[in-house]
PDB file of C-alpha atoms in Angstrom:
ATOM      1  CA  MET A   1      11.836   4.989  10.974  1.00  0.00           C
ATOM      2  CA  GLU A   2       8.616   6.322   9.198  1.00  0.00           C
ATOM      3  CA  ILE A   3       6.850   4.263   6.530  1.00  0.00           C
ATOM      4  CA  ASP A   4       4.755   6.553   4.329  1.00  0.00           C
ATOM      5  CA  LEU A   5       1.303   5.200   3.473  1.00  0.00           C
ATOM      6  CA  VAL A   6       0.320   6.736   0.178  1.00  0.00           C
ATOM      7  CA  TRP A   7      -2.589   6.158  -2.315  1.00  0.00           C
ATOM      8  CA  GLY A   8      -3.918   7.135  -5.685  1.00  0.00           C
ATOM      9  CA  VAL A   9      -6.683   6.732  -8.331  1.00  0.00           C
ATOM     10  CA  GLY A  10      -5.977   7.185 -11.900  1.00  0.00           C
ATOM     11  CA  GLU A  11      -7.925   7.232 -15.145  1.00  0.00           C
ATOM     12  CA  GLY A  12      -6.359   6.726 -18.646  1.00  0.00           C
ATOM     13  CA  GLN A  13      -6.737   5.183 -21.976  1.00  0.00           C
ATOM     14  CA  THR A  14      -4.887   2.069 -21.092  1.00  0.00           C
ATOM     15  CA  SER A  15      -4.061  -0.130 -18.091  1.00  0.00           C
ATOM     16  CA  LEU A  16      -0.464   1.172 -17.876  1.00  0.00           C
ATOM     17  CA  GLY A  17      -1.594   4.756 -18.413  1.00  0.00           C
ATOM     18  CA  SER A  18      -4.086   4.696 -15.654  1.00  0.00           C
ATOM     19  CA  PHE A  19      -1.695   3.047 -13.232  1.00  0.00           C
ATOM     20  CA  ASP A  20       0.879   5.675 -14.054  1.00  0.00           C
ATOM     21  CA  ARG A  21      -1.720   8.409 -13.110  1.00  0.00           C
ATOM     22  CA  ALA A  22      -2.517   6.540  -9.766  1.00  0.00           C
ATOM     23  CA  LEU A  23       1.242   6.619  -9.096  1.00  0.00           C
ATOM     24  CA  SER A  24       1.284  10.320  -9.831  1.00  0.00           C
ATOM     25  CA  GLU A  25      -1.622  10.950  -7.355  1.00  0.00           C
ATOM     26  CA  ALA A  26       0.302   9.210  -4.743  1.00  0.00           C
ATOM     27  CA  ASN A  27       3.473  11.184  -6.101  1.00  0.00           C
ATOM     28  CA  ILE A  28       5.570   7.932  -6.397  1.00  0.00           C
ATOM     29  CA  HIS A  29       5.580   8.065 -10.286  1.00  0.00           C
ATOM     30  CA  ASN A  30       9.011   9.449 -10.674  1.00  0.00           C
ATOM     31  CA  TYR A  31      10.812   6.635  -8.720  1.00  0.00           C
ATOM     32  CA  ASN A  32      11.761   3.050  -9.447  1.00  0.00           C
ATOM     33  CA  LEU A  33       9.713   0.859  -7.273  1.00  0.00           C
ATOM     34  CA  VAL A  34      10.953  -2.468  -5.708  1.00  0.00           C
ATOM     35  CA  SER A  35       8.476  -4.695  -4.077  1.00  0.00           C
ATOM     36  CA  LEU A  36       9.086  -5.930  -0.644  1.00  0.00           C
ATOM     37  CA  SER A  37       7.232  -8.753   1.149  1.00  0.00           C
ATOM     38  CA  SER A  38       5.358  -7.462   3.873  1.00  0.00           C
ATOM     39  CA  VAL A  39       7.416  -6.931   7.248  1.00  0.00           C
ATOM     40  CA  ILE A  40       7.529  -3.775   9.273  1.00  0.00           C
ATOM     41  CA  PRO A  41      10.878  -3.322  11.079  1.00  0.00           C
ATOM     42  CA  GLU A  42      10.817  -2.841  14.828  1.00  0.00           C
ATOM     43  CA  ASP A  43      10.167   0.677  16.080  1.00  0.00           C
ATOM     44  CA  ALA A  44       8.823   1.690  12.724  1.00  0.00           C
ATOM     45  CA  ALA A  45       5.800   4.089  12.467  1.00  0.00           C
ATOM     46  CA  VAL A  46       3.207   3.894   9.686  1.00  0.00           C
ATOM     47  CA  VAL A  47       2.268   7.438   8.732  1.00  0.00           C
ATOM     48  CA  GLU A  48      -0.862   7.975   6.477  1.00  0.00           C
ATOM     49  CA  ARG A  49       0.264  10.767   4.075  1.00  0.00           C
ATOM     50  CA  GLY A  50      -1.973  10.189   0.980  1.00  0.00           C
ATOM     51  CA  ALA A  51       0.960  11.415  -1.132  1.00  0.00           C
ATOM     52  CA  LEU A  52       4.675  11.877  -0.864  1.00  0.00           C
ATOM     53  CA  GLU A  53       5.922  15.441  -0.532  1.00  0.00           C
ATOM     54  CA  PRO A  54       7.389  16.769  -3.826  1.00  0.00           C
ATOM     55  CA  GLY A  55      11.049  16.605  -4.093  1.00  0.00           C
ATOM     56  CA  ARG A  56      11.625  14.280  -1.148  1.00  0.00           C
ATOM     57  CA  TRP A  57      13.976  12.154  -3.071  1.00  0.00           C
ATOM     58  CA  ASP A  58      15.846  12.329  -6.350  1.00  0.00           C
ATOM     59  CA  VAL A  59      13.988  11.302  -9.734  1.00  0.00           C
ATOM     60  CA  GLY A  60      14.869   7.723 -10.416  1.00  0.00           C
ATOM     61  CA  ASP A  61      15.771   6.812  -6.915  1.00  0.00           C
ATOM     62  CA  VAL A  62      14.891   3.161  -5.954  1.00  0.00           C
ATOM     63  CA  LEU A  63      12.200   2.942  -3.183  1.00  0.00           C
ATOM     64  CA  ALA A  64      11.135  -0.061  -1.342  1.00  0.00           C
ATOM     65  CA  VAL A  65       7.375  -0.476  -1.393  1.00  0.00           C
ATOM     66  CA  VAL A  66       4.498  -2.776  -0.386  1.00  0.00           C
ATOM     67  CA  MET A  67       1.789  -2.254  -2.783  1.00  0.00           C
ATOM     68  CA  ALA A  68      -1.749  -3.291  -3.604  1.00  0.00           C
ATOM     69  CA  ARG A  69      -3.050  -2.194  -7.041  1.00  0.00           C
ATOM     70  CA  GLN A  70      -6.112  -2.981  -9.239  1.00  0.00           C
ATOM     71  CA  THR A  71      -7.137  -1.941 -12.665  1.00  0.00           C
ATOM     72  CA  GLY A  72     -10.577  -2.069 -14.114  1.00  0.00           C
ATOM     73  CA  THR A  73     -11.627  -1.713 -17.774  1.00  0.00           C
ATOM     74  CA  GLU A  74     -15.369  -2.035 -17.850  1.00  0.00           C
ATOM     75  CA  PRO A  75     -17.500   1.071 -17.489  1.00  0.00           C
ATOM     76  CA  GLY A  76     -19.220   0.989 -13.941  1.00  0.00           C
ATOM     77  CA  GLU A  77     -16.915  -1.714 -12.676  1.00  0.00           C
ATOM     78  CA  LYS A  78     -15.817  -1.229  -9.120  1.00  0.00           C
ATOM     79  CA  VAL A  79     -12.020  -1.530  -8.215  1.00  0.00           C
ATOM     80  CA  ALA A  80     -10.449  -1.574  -4.887  1.00  0.00           C
ATOM     81  CA  ALA A  81      -6.877  -2.053  -3.483  1.00  0.00           C
ATOM     82  CA  GLY A  82      -5.679  -1.637   0.240  1.00  0.00           C
ATOM     83  CA  LEU A  83      -3.196  -2.441   2.882  1.00  0.00           C
ATOM     84  CA  GLY A  84      -3.634  -3.702   6.180  1.00  0.00           C
ATOM     85  CA  TRP A  85      -1.105  -3.638   8.994  1.00  0.00           C
ATOM     86  CA  LEU A  86      -0.608  -4.862  12.562  1.00  0.00           C
ATOM     87  CA  THR A  87       2.323  -4.022  14.913  1.00  0.00           C
ATOM     88  CA  ALA A  88       4.003  -5.609  17.697  1.00  0.00           C
ATOM     89  CA  GLU A  89       7.026  -4.929  19.892  1.00  0.00           C
ATOM     90  CA  GLU A  90       9.085  -6.978  17.667  1.00  0.00           C
ATOM     91  CA  GLY A  91       7.892  -5.140  14.384  1.00  0.00           C
ATOM     92  CA  GLY A  92       4.868  -5.927  12.291  1.00  0.00           C
ATOM     93  CA  VAL A  93       3.262  -7.015   9.161  1.00  0.00           C
ATOM     94  CA  PHE A  94       1.561  -5.516   6.148  1.00  0.00           C
ATOM     95  CA  MET A  95      -0.863  -7.512   3.934  1.00  0.00           C
ATOM     96  CA  GLU A  96      -2.062  -6.347   0.639  1.00  0.00           C
ATOM     97  CA  HIS A  97      -5.320  -7.090  -1.300  1.00  0.00           C
ATOM     98  CA  SER A  98      -7.071  -5.946  -4.289  1.00  0.00           C
ATOM     99  CA  GLY A  99     -10.513  -6.766  -5.604  1.00  0.00           C
ATOM    100  CA  GLY A 100     -13.920  -5.324  -6.564  1.00  0.00           C
ATOM    101  CA  THR A 101     -15.131  -3.615  -3.475  1.00  0.00           C
ATOM    102  CA  ARG A 102     -13.938  -1.823  -0.285  1.00  0.00           C
ATOM    103  CA  GLU A 103     -15.983  -4.392   1.610  1.00  0.00           C
ATOM    104  CA  GLU A 104     -14.260  -7.202   0.065  1.00  0.00           C
ATOM    105  CA  CYS A 105     -10.793  -5.899   0.461  1.00  0.00           C
ATOM    106  CA  GLU A 106     -11.424  -5.047   4.093  1.00  0.00           C
ATOM    107  CA  HIS A 107     -12.852  -8.486   4.818  1.00  0.00           C
ATOM    108  CA  GLU A 108      -9.532 -10.284   3.249  1.00  0.00           C
ATOM    109  CA  LEU A 109      -7.226  -8.011   4.800  1.00  0.00           C
ATOM    110  CA  LEU A 110      -8.501  -8.549   8.183  1.00  0.00           C
ATOM    111  CA  ARG A 111      -8.440 -12.368   7.621  1.00  0.00           C
ATOM    112  CA  ASN A 112      -4.999 -12.233   6.551  1.00  0.00           C
ATOM    113  CA  LEU A 113      -3.822 -10.066   9.488  1.00  0.00           C
ATOM    114  CA  GLU A 114      -5.391 -12.505  11.829  1.00  0.00           C
ATOM    115  CA  ASP A 115      -3.527 -15.300  10.035  1.00  0.00           C
ATOM    116  CA  ALA A 116      -0.350 -13.346  10.267  1.00  0.00           C
ATOM    117  CA  ARG A 117      -0.936 -12.724  14.132  1.00  0.00           C
ATOM    118  CA  GLU A 118      -1.398 -16.429  14.674  1.00  0.00           C
ATOM    119  CA  THR A 119       1.751 -17.276  12.754  1.00  0.00           C
ATOM    120  CA  ARG A 120       3.942 -15.167  14.888  1.00  0.00           C
ATOM    121  CA  ASP A 121       4.420 -15.407  18.615  1.00  0.00           C
ATOM    122  CA  TRP A 122       4.879 -11.776  19.057  1.00  0.00           C
ATOM    123  CA  ASN A 123       3.580  -9.075  21.677  1.00  0.00           C
ATOM    124  CA  TRP A 124       0.984  -7.332  19.703  1.00  0.00           C
ATOM    125  CA  THR A 125       0.635  -3.772  20.624  1.00  0.00           C
ATOM    126  CA  ALA A 126      -2.251  -2.474  18.452  1.00  0.00           C
ATOM    127  CA  GLU A 127      -5.425  -3.347  16.541  1.00  0.00           C
ATOM    128  CA  PRO A 128      -5.434  -4.086  12.906  1.00  0.00           C
ATOM    129  CA  ARG A 129      -5.552  -0.943  10.662  1.00  0.00           C
ATOM    130  CA  THR A 130      -6.477  -0.642   6.959  1.00  0.00           C
ATOM    131  CA  LYS A 131      -6.267   1.868   4.094  1.00  0.00           C
ATOM    132  CA  ILE A 132      -8.469   1.024   0.979  1.00  0.00           C
ATOM    133  CA  VAL A 133      -8.990   2.970  -2.113  1.00  0.00           C
ATOM    134  CA  GLU A 134     -12.031   2.353  -4.234  1.00  0.00           C
ATOM    135  CA  ALA A 135     -13.132   3.725  -7.495  1.00  0.00           C
ATOM    136  CA  THR A 136     -15.873   3.103 -10.208  1.00  0.00           C
ATOM    137  CA  THR A 137     -14.382   2.663 -13.742  1.00  0.00           C
ATOM    138  CA  GLU A 138     -15.325   5.111 -16.378  1.00  0.00           C
ATOM    139  CA  GLU A 139     -12.758   4.435 -19.094  1.00  0.00           C
ATOM    140  CA  VAL A 140      -9.687   2.450 -17.660  1.00  0.00           C
ATOM    141  CA  THR A 141      -9.186   3.012 -13.888  1.00  0.00           C
ATOM    142  CA  SER A 142      -6.574   2.057 -11.497  1.00  0.00           C
ATOM    143  CA  VAL A 143      -6.239   2.262  -7.812  1.00  0.00           C
ATOM    144  CA  LEU A 144      -3.270   1.718  -5.442  1.00  0.00           C
ATOM    145  CA  THR A 145      -2.167   1.864  -1.887  1.00  0.00           C
ATOM    146  CA  ALA A 146       1.561   1.734  -1.109  1.00  0.00           C
ATOM    147  CA  ALA A 147       3.763   1.764   1.979  1.00  0.00           C
ATOM    148  CA  VAL A 148       6.822   3.456   1.059  1.00  0.00           C
ATOM    149  CA  TYR A 149       9.937   2.486   3.134  1.00  0.00           C
ATOM    150  CA  ARG A 150      12.922   4.587   1.878  1.00  0.00           C
ATOM    151  CA  PRO A 151      15.336   4.717  -1.030  1.00  0.00           C
ATOM    152  CA  LEU A 152      17.546   1.657  -1.396  1.00  0.00           C
ATOM    153  CA  SER A 153      21.371   2.021  -2.053  1.00  0.00           C
ATOM    154  CA  LEU A 154      22.424   0.004  -5.169  1.00  0.00           C
ATOM    155  CA  GLU A 155      26.153   0.548  -4.397  1.00  0.00           C
TER     156      GLU A 155
END
């Protein structure tokens, strides 16, 4: 199983409008997103894509995601959102954080991943990884980073 890591930045007149544009940049704006906690299944691979390829799934499909997002409304304000992940033979974990700067997000993500490592008696196979998106607000700006698992069946 591959988990697609995507991200986006959007500008708009409103918080929701800028968030929709950030979703569009990641190409997950035409799906219904369902939030997951943060567990990576055994044998899953996290693949940094930037954006989903067009037409991968049907419009309106329900996608399982782990997402970090942040919106800024003051001109010149910095906004950042990121995911960190850590994998083991048994699976893995994502941690999400949003805040004012890339450095703040990186610091908190690494602390959270260390806590996750200490909580689980797993055979860790890789060093922590992070993907953080940062922007400076002009009008209203949203940033997001999302791990997209796959469509969910609602039947």
